[in-house]
């Protein structure tokens, strides 16, 4: 399974989503490909935002090896699931997708969280550490819900 997390800048939300999903996959012994990208190119090559790194580290998730990059055309063929952080990212991805058949793989990450009234993971850029922590908590629940939906709740039995 290949999953791409997408937000606007690829420095605050999607790097956290990538790191959190990888942590849960590792716990379950699952070997998936997880990456993240931004709609914009402003932060290509940059480290994740220091507040994202700080909250991730506090929860045992290391995202310091990640670097920002922009969404590219090949992402739409390479990845099985493209998870948008908010409705604006979703609309941009739907517009960028080269083939109509690729629309089905583009979803809001919170659409996987049953009973959640929020549609969007709001952008913490320029806000306090508490906002980044709230984003972490929401993404942690959403990543686990997504994983369980994919049948990834059990540990892999492959040798
Ligand atoms: P993100 O937050 O989409 O969660 O990475 C943002 C980071 C930077 C910018 C916008 C959003 N920016 O405009 O530089």
Short mmCIF file of C-alpha atoms and ligand atoms in Angstrom, two decimals:
data_model
loop_
_atom_site.label_atom_id
_atom_site.label_comp_id
_atom_site.label_asym_id
_atom_site.label_seq_id
_atom_site.Cartn_x
_atom_site.Cartn_y
_atom_site.Cartn_z
CA UNK A 1 0.00 0.00 0.00
CA UNK A 2 1.24 3.48 -0.86
CA UNK A 3 -0.15 6.53 0.93
CA UNK A 4 0.57 10.21 0.25
CA UNK A 5 -0.38 12.87 2.82
CA UNK A 6 -1.01 16.32 1.35
CA UNK A 7 -1.38 19.80 2.85
CA UNK A 8 -0.65 23.29 1.54
CA UNK A 9 3.00 23.84 2.50
CA UNK A 10 4.19 20.32 3.48
CA UNK A 11 5.84 21.64 6.63
CA UNK A 12 3.12 21.53 9.34
CA UNK A 13 0.26 19.02 8.90
CA UNK A 14 1.25 16.47 6.26
CA UNK A 15 4.73 15.78 7.74
CA UNK A 16 2.97 14.98 11.03
CA UNK A 17 0.45 12.74 9.24
CA UNK A 18 3.32 10.93 7.48
CA UNK A 19 5.27 10.42 10.72
CA UNK A 20 2.21 9.29 12.69
CA UNK A 21 1.04 6.77 10.07
CA UNK A 22 4.59 5.37 9.80
CA UNK A 23 4.70 4.95 13.59
CA UNK A 24 1.46 2.96 13.61
CA UNK A 25 2.61 0.84 10.65
CA UNK A 26 5.87 0.07 12.41
CA UNK A 27 3.99 -0.99 15.57
CA UNK A 28 1.93 -3.39 13.47
CA UNK A 29 4.91 -4.72 11.51
CA UNK A 30 3.49 -3.44 8.22
CA UNK A 31 5.77 -2.35 5.38
CA UNK A 32 3.91 0.35 3.43
CA UNK A 33 5.20 3.36 1.55
CA UNK A 34 4.18 6.65 3.16
CA UNK A 35 5.19 10.08 1.90
CA UNK A 36 3.91 13.66 2.10
CA UNK A 37 3.81 16.64 -0.25
CA UNK A 38 2.48 20.18 -0.52
CA UNK A 39 0.21 21.88 -3.02
CA UNK A 40 2.69 24.77 -3.04
CA UNK A 41 6.47 24.66 -3.65
CA UNK A 42 7.48 27.38 -1.13
CA UNK A 43 8.98 24.87 1.29
CA UNK A 44 10.55 22.39 -1.12
CA UNK A 45 13.70 21.02 0.53
CA UNK A 46 12.79 22.47 3.95
CA UNK A 47 12.63 20.66 7.28
CA UNK A 48 9.18 20.30 8.84
CA UNK A 49 8.12 23.32 10.96
CA UNK A 50 9.90 23.38 14.34
CA UNK A 51 6.57 23.15 16.21
CA UNK A 52 5.57 20.04 14.22
CA UNK A 53 8.97 18.52 15.02
CA UNK A 54 8.57 19.45 18.69
CA UNK A 55 5.11 17.92 19.19
CA UNK A 56 6.07 14.84 17.15
CA UNK A 57 9.19 14.30 19.26
CA UNK A 58 7.16 14.67 22.47
CA UNK A 59 5.06 11.72 21.25
CA UNK A 60 8.03 9.60 20.18
CA UNK A 61 7.71 10.37 16.46
CA UNK A 62 10.83 11.58 14.63
CA UNK A 63 10.02 13.64 11.53
CA UNK A 64 13.39 15.41 11.35
CA UNK A 65 14.54 13.36 8.33
CA UNK A 66 11.65 14.63 6.22
CA UNK A 67 12.05 17.39 3.63
CA UNK A 68 9.31 19.35 1.90
CA UNK A 69 8.32 18.73 -1.69
CA UNK A 70 5.52 19.73 -4.03
CA UNK A 71 2.85 17.34 -5.35
CA UNK A 72 3.84 16.01 -8.81
CA UNK A 73 1.89 14.37 -11.63
CA UNK A 74 3.44 10.94 -11.00
CA UNK A 75 1.99 10.95 -7.44
CA UNK A 76 -1.43 10.32 -8.94
CA UNK A 77 -0.28 7.04 -10.50
CA UNK A 78 2.24 6.00 -7.85
CA UNK A 79 0.05 6.23 -4.74
CA UNK A 80 -3.03 4.16 -3.85
CA UNK A 81 -4.39 6.74 -1.40
CA UNK A 82 -3.87 10.51 -1.47
CA UNK A 83 -5.13 11.99 1.79
CA UNK A 84 -5.84 15.72 1.90
CA UNK A 85 -5.69 17.64 5.18
CA UNK A 86 -8.45 20.11 4.25
CA UNK A 87 -11.17 20.85 1.69
CA UNK A 88 -9.00 23.35 -0.16
CA UNK A 89 -6.21 20.78 -0.57
CA UNK A 90 -8.86 18.29 -1.73
CA UNK A 91 -10.20 20.67 -4.39
CA UNK A 92 -6.65 21.47 -5.58
CA UNK A 93 -5.76 17.77 -5.83
CA UNK A 94 -8.98 17.01 -7.72
CA UNK A 95 -8.11 19.78 -10.14
CA UNK A 96 -4.50 18.57 -10.55
CA UNK A 97 -5.30 14.86 -11.06
CA UNK A 98 -4.43 14.04 -14.68
CA UNK A 99 -7.02 11.25 -15.10
CA UNK A 100 -10.67 11.12 -13.98
CA UNK A 101 -10.07 7.56 -12.69
CA UNK A 102 -7.58 8.94 -10.17
CA UNK A 103 -10.20 11.04 -8.37
CA UNK A 104 -11.31 8.06 -6.25
CA UNK A 105 -7.93 7.82 -4.48
CA UNK A 106 -8.14 11.44 -3.30
CA UNK A 107 -9.97 11.79 0.01
CA UNK A 108 -10.08 14.00 3.10
CA UNK A 109 -8.09 12.32 5.85
CA UNK A 110 -10.86 13.07 8.38
CA UNK A 111 -13.41 11.25 6.19
CA UNK A 112 -11.90 8.06 7.65
CA UNK A 113 -12.71 9.10 11.22
CA UNK A 114 -16.25 7.83 11.91
CA UNK A 115 -18.42 10.23 13.89
CA UNK A 116 -16.02 13.16 13.50
CA UNK A 117 -17.91 16.35 12.68
CA UNK A 118 -14.78 18.21 11.54
CA UNK A 119 -14.02 17.90 7.81
CA UNK A 120 -10.73 19.77 7.87
CA UNK A 121 -7.50 19.58 9.85
CA UNK A 122 -7.11 23.33 10.24
CA UNK A 123 -3.78 24.89 9.41
CA UNK A 124 -1.65 25.52 12.54
CA UNK A 125 0.92 27.61 10.57
CA UNK A 126 1.64 30.80 12.53
CA UNK A 127 -0.31 29.57 15.56
CA UNK A 128 0.72 28.36 19.03
CA UNK A 129 2.20 25.00 20.02
CA UNK A 130 -1.22 24.05 21.44
CA UNK A 131 -2.65 24.17 17.92
CA UNK A 132 0.11 21.88 16.68
CA UNK A 133 -0.61 19.51 19.56
CA UNK A 134 -4.34 19.48 18.65
CA UNK A 135 -3.39 18.69 15.04
CA UNK A 136 -1.20 15.82 16.27
CA UNK A 137 -4.05 14.36 18.35
CA UNK A 138 -6.56 14.61 15.51
CA UNK A 139 -4.16 13.08 12.98
CA UNK A 140 -3.25 10.31 15.41
CA UNK A 141 -6.91 9.26 15.62
CA UNK A 142 -7.44 9.67 11.87
CA UNK A 143 -4.35 7.61 10.96
CA UNK A 144 -5.42 4.76 13.24
CA UNK A 145 -8.96 4.84 11.80
CA UNK A 146 -7.57 4.84 8.25
CA UNK A 147 -5.28 1.91 9.05
CA UNK A 148 -8.07 -0.12 10.62
CA UNK A 149 -10.24 0.47 7.54
CA UNK A 150 -7.48 -0.92 5.32
CA UNK A 151 -7.39 -4.10 7.40
CA UNK A 152 -4.09 -3.07 8.91
CA UNK A 153 -5.15 -3.49 12.52
CA UNK A 154 -3.45 -6.87 12.91
CA UNK A 155 0.25 -7.60 12.90
CA UNK A 156 1.62 -8.89 9.59
CA UNK A 157 2.25 -12.64 9.58
CA UNK A 158 4.72 -12.54 6.71
CA UNK A 159 8.08 -14.12 7.61
P1 LIG B 1 0.87 23.28 6.13
O1 LIG B 1 0.95 24.78 6.68
O2 LIG B 1 0.04 23.32 4.86
O3 LIG B 1 0.19 22.49 7.21
O4 LIG B 1 2.30 22.84 5.88
C1 LIG B 1 1.45 25.82 5.89
C2 LIG B 1 2.80 26.09 5.90
C3 LIG B 1 3.30 27.13 5.14
C4 LIG B 1 2.45 27.88 4.37
C5 LIG B 1 1.10 27.62 4.35
C6 LIG B 1 0.60 26.57 5.11
N1 LIG B 1 2.96 28.98 3.61
O5 LIG B 1 2.16 29.71 3.02
O6 LIG B 1 4.19 29.15 3.55
#
